[in-house]
Short mmCIF file of C-alpha atoms in Angstrom, two decimals:
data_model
loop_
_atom_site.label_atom_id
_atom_site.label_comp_id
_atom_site.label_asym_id
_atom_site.label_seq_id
_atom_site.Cartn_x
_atom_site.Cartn_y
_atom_site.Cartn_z
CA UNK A 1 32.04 -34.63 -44.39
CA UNK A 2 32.11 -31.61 -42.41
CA UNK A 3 31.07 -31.90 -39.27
CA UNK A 4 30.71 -29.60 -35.70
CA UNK A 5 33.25 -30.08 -32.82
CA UNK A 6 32.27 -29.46 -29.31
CA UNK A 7 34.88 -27.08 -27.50
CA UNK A 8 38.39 -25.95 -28.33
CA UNK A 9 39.87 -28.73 -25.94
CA UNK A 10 38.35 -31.47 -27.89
CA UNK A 11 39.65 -29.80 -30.89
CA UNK A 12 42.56 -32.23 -32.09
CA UNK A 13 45.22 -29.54 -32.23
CA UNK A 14 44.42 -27.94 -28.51
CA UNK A 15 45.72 -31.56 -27.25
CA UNK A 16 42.51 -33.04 -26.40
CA UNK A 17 40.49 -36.29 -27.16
CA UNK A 18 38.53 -35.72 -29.86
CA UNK A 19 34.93 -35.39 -28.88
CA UNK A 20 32.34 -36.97 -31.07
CA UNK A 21 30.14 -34.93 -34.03
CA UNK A 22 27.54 -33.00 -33.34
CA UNK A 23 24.98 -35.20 -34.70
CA UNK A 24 26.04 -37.64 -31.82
CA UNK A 25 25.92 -35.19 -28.50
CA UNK A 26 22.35 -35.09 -26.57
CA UNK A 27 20.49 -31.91 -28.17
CA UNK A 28 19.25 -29.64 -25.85
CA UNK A 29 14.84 -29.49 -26.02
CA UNK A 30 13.26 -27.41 -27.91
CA UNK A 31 11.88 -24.22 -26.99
CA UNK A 32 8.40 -23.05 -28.29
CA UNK A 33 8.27 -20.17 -30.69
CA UNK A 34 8.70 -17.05 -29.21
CA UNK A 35 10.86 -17.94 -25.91
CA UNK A 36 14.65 -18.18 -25.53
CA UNK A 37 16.83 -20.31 -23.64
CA UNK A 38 18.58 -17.43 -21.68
CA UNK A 39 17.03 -16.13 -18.58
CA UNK A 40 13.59 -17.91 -18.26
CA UNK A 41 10.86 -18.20 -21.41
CA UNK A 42 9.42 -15.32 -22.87
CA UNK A 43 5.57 -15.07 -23.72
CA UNK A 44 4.17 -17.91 -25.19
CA UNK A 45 5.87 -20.39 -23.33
CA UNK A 46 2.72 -22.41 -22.12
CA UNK A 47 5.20 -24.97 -20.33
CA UNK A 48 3.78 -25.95 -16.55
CA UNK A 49 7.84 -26.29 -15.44
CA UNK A 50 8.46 -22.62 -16.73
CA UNK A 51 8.55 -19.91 -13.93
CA UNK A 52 6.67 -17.53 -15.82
CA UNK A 53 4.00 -19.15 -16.86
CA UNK A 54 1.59 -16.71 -18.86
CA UNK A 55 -1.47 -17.08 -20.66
CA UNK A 56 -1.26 -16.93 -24.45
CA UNK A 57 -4.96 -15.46 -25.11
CA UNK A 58 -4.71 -12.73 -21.65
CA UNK A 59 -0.68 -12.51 -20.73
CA UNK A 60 -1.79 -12.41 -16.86
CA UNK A 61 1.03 -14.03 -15.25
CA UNK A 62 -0.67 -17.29 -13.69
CA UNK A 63 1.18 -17.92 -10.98
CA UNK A 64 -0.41 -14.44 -9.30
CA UNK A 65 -3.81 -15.21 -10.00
CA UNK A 66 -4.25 -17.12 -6.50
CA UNK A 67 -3.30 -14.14 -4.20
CA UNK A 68 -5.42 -12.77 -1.76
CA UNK A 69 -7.22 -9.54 -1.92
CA UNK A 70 -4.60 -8.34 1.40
CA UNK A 71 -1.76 -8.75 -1.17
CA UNK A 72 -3.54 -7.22 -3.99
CA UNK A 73 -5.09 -3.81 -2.12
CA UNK A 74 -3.08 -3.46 1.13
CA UNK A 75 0.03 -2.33 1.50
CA UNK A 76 2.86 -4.90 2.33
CA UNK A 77 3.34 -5.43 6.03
CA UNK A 78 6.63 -3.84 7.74
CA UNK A 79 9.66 -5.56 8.89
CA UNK A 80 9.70 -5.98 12.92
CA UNK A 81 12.60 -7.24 14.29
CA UNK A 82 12.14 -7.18 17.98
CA UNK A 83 9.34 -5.21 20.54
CA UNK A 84 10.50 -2.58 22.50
CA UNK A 85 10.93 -3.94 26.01
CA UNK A 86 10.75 -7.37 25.35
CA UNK A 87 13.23 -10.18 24.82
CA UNK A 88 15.20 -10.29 21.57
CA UNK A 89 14.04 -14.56 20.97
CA UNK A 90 10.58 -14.08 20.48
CA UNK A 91 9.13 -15.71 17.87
CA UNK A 92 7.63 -14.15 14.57
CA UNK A 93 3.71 -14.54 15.88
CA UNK A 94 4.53 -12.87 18.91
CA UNK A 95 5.89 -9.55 16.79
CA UNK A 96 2.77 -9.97 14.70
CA UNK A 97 -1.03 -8.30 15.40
CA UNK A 98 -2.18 -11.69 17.24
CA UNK A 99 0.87 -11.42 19.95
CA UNK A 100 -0.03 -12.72 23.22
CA UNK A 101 2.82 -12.40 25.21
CA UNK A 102 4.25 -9.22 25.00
CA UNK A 103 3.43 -6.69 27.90
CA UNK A 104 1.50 -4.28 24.86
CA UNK A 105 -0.94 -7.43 23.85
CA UNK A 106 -1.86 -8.44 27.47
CA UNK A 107 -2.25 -4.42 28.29
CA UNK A 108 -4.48 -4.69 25.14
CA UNK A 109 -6.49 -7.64 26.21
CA UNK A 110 -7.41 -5.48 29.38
CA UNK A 111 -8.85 -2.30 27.77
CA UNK A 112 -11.89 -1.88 25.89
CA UNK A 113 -11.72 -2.31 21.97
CA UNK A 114 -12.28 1.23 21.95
CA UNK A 115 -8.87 2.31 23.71
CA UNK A 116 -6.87 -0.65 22.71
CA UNK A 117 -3.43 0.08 20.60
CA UNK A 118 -3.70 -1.18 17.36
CA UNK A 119 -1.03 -3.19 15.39
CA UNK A 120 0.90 -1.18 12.61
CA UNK A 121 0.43 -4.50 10.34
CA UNK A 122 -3.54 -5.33 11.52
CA UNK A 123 -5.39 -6.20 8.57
CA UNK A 124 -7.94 -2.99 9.95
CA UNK A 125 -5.08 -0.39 10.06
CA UNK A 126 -3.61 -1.79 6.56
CA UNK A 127 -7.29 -1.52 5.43
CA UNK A 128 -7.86 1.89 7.09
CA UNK A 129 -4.78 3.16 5.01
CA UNK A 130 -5.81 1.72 1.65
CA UNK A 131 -9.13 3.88 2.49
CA UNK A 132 -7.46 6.76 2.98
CA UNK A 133 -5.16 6.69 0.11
CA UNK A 134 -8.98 6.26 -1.91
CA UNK A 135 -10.28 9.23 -0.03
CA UNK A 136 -6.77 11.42 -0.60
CA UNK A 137 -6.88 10.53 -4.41
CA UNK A 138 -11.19 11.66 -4.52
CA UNK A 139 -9.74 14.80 -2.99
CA UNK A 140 -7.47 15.83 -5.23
CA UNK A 141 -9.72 15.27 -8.49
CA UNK A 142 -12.28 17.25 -7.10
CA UNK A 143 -10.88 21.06 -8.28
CA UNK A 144 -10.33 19.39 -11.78
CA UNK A 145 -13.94 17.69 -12.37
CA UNK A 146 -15.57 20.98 -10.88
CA UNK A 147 -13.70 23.63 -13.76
CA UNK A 148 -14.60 20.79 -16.07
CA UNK A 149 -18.45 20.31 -14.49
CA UNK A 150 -19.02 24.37 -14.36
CA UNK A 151 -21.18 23.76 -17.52
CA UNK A 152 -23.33 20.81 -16.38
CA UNK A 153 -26.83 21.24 -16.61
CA UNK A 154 -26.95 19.14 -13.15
CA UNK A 155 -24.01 21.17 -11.41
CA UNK A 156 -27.23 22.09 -8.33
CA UNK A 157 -27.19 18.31 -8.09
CA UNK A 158 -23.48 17.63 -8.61
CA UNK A 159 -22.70 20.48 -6.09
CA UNK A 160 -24.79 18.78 -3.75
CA UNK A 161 -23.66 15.53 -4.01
CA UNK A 162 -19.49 16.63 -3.60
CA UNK A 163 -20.72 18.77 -0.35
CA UNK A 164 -21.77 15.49 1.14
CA UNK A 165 -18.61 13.89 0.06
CA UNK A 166 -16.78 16.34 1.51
CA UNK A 167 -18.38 15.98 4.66
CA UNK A 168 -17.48 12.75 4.59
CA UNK A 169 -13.86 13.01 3.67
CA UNK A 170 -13.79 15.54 6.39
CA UNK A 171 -14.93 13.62 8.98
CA UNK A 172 -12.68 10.28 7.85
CA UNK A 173 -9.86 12.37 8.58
CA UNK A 174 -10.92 13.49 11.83
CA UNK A 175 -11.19 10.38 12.78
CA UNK A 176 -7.73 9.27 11.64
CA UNK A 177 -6.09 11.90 13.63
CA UNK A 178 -7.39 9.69 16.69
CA UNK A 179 -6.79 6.62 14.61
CA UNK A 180 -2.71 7.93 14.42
CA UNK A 181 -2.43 8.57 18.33
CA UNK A 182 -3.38 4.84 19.35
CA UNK A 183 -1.39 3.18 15.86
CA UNK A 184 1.92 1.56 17.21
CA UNK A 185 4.70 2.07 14.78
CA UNK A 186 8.03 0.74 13.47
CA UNK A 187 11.60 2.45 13.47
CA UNK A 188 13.68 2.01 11.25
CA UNK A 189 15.95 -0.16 13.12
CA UNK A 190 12.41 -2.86 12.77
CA UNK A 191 11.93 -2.03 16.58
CA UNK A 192 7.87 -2.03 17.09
CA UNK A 193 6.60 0.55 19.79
CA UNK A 194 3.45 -0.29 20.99
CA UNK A 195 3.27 2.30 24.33
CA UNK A 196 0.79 5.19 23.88
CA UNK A 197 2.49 8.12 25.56
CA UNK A 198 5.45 7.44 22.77
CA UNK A 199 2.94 7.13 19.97
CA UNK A 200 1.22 10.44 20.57
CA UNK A 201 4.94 11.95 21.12
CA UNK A 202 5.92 10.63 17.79
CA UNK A 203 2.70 11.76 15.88
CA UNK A 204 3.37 15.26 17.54
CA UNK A 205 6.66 16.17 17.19
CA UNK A 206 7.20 14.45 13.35
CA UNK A 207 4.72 17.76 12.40
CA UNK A 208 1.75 15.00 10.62
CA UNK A 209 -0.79 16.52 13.63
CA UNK A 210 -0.57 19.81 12.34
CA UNK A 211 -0.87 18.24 8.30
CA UNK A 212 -3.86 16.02 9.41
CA UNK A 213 -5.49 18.88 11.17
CA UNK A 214 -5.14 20.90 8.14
CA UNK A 215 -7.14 18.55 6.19
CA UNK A 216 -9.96 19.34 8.31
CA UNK A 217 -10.62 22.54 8.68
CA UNK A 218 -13.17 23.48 6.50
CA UNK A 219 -10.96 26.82 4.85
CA UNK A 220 -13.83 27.37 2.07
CA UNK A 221 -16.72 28.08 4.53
CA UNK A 222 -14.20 30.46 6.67
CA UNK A 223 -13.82 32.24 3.75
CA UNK A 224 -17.03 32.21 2.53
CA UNK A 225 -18.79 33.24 5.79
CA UNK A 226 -17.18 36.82 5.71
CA UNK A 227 -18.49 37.62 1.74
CA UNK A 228 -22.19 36.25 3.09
CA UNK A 229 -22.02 38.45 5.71
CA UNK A 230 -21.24 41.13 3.67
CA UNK A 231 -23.75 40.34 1.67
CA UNK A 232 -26.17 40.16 4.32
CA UNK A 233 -24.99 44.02 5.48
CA UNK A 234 -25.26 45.49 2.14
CA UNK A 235 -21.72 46.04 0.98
CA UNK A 236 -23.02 45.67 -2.55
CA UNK A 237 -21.06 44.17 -4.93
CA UNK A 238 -18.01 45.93 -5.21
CA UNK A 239 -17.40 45.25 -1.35
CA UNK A 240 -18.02 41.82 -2.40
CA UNK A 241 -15.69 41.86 -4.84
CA UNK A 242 -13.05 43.01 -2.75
CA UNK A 243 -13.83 40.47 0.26
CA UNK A 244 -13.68 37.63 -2.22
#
């Protein structure tokens, strides 16, 4: 009968002890159709021991489904290593936004909640940038849908309703610019600065002041306000034309 031999050792004529048949040796389990022994199981392995555990009606991974909306919509926190000023041993809380014994957190206990320094990896500021990213992204879809929009019976409406929108872009990013001068940040050595005169230098001289401020000023009434005065003088069209 021919039967399987189990490695080239065992193999009489390699010197070994023959190793019993096949049909003998402990088979390995068997896998559910559509997985593969190599690397993990593939979809369709329903298995509650299997690290990738997916359904077979959705294919949403399982194991994610009990994360927190922080993990799912804010941005992951960064990597502090030590506070600048402090001692090197402090423990992980202590480098965190609910710190109580670094110099910055009992400074920040003193102020009002108005002036206090806030915590690059506070649930607000990680919250405050997820808004913003929203805001940035309504921004630049706003050209598109208006070319696309120009034959809407309801553009007087429409037109209305993206001027208020504007407004209140506009005024979200003013209020970020104050947001940035009193947001601690991270270098890139994981060292967390936390004092305000070194925030507001940072923010400065890295040039985002001058991009945030930018973003603010309303450029299409400036240049609208010269063709309405025109317009208001009597330039007639063809001044208008040349204005615009």
């Amino acid at each position: 009968e021919n039967k399987a031999w189990v490695g080239t050792p065992s193999h009489p004529g390699a010197g070994g002890s023959a190793m019993p048949p096949w049909g003998h040796v402990s088979k390995p389990p068997l896998l559910p159709r559509g997985s593969s022994g190599l690397g993990g199981a593939k979809d369709g392995d329903w298995r509650p021991s299997s690290p990738m555990r997916r359904s077979k009606t959705t294919g949403f991974d399982l194991d994610n489904l009990g994360r927190s909306w922080r993990e799912r919509i804010l941005r992951r926190p960064l990597h502090v290593k030590r506070v600048l000023g402090e001692r090197h041993d402090l423990p992980e809380l202590e480098l965190g936004p609910r710190a109580s014994v670094p110099l910055w957190a009992r400074r920040n206990a003193a102020r009002p909640w108005w002036a206090r320094v806030i915590h690059p990896n506070s649930t607000a500021r990680r919250l405050i940038d997820a808004l913003t990213t929203a805001f940035v992204m309504l921004s630049v879809t706003q050209v598109p849908l208006n070319l696309t929009l120009s034959w809407w019976p309801f553009l007087p409406l429409a037109s209305a309703l993206v001027a208020w929108v504007n407004g209140v872009v506009r005024a979200w990013f003013c209020a970020l610019c104050v947001l940035n001068l009193r947001t601690g940040y991270v270098t890139r050595h994981g060292t967390l600065i936390m004092e305000p005169r070194q925030i507001a230098y940072k923010y400065v001289a890295s040039g985002w002041i001058l991009l945030d401020l930018l973003g603010v000023i309303p450029v299409e009434y400036l240049l609208q306000a010269p063709v309405d005065a025109a317009a208001a003088a009597g330039t007639g069209g063809a001044g208008r034309a040349a204005l615009r």
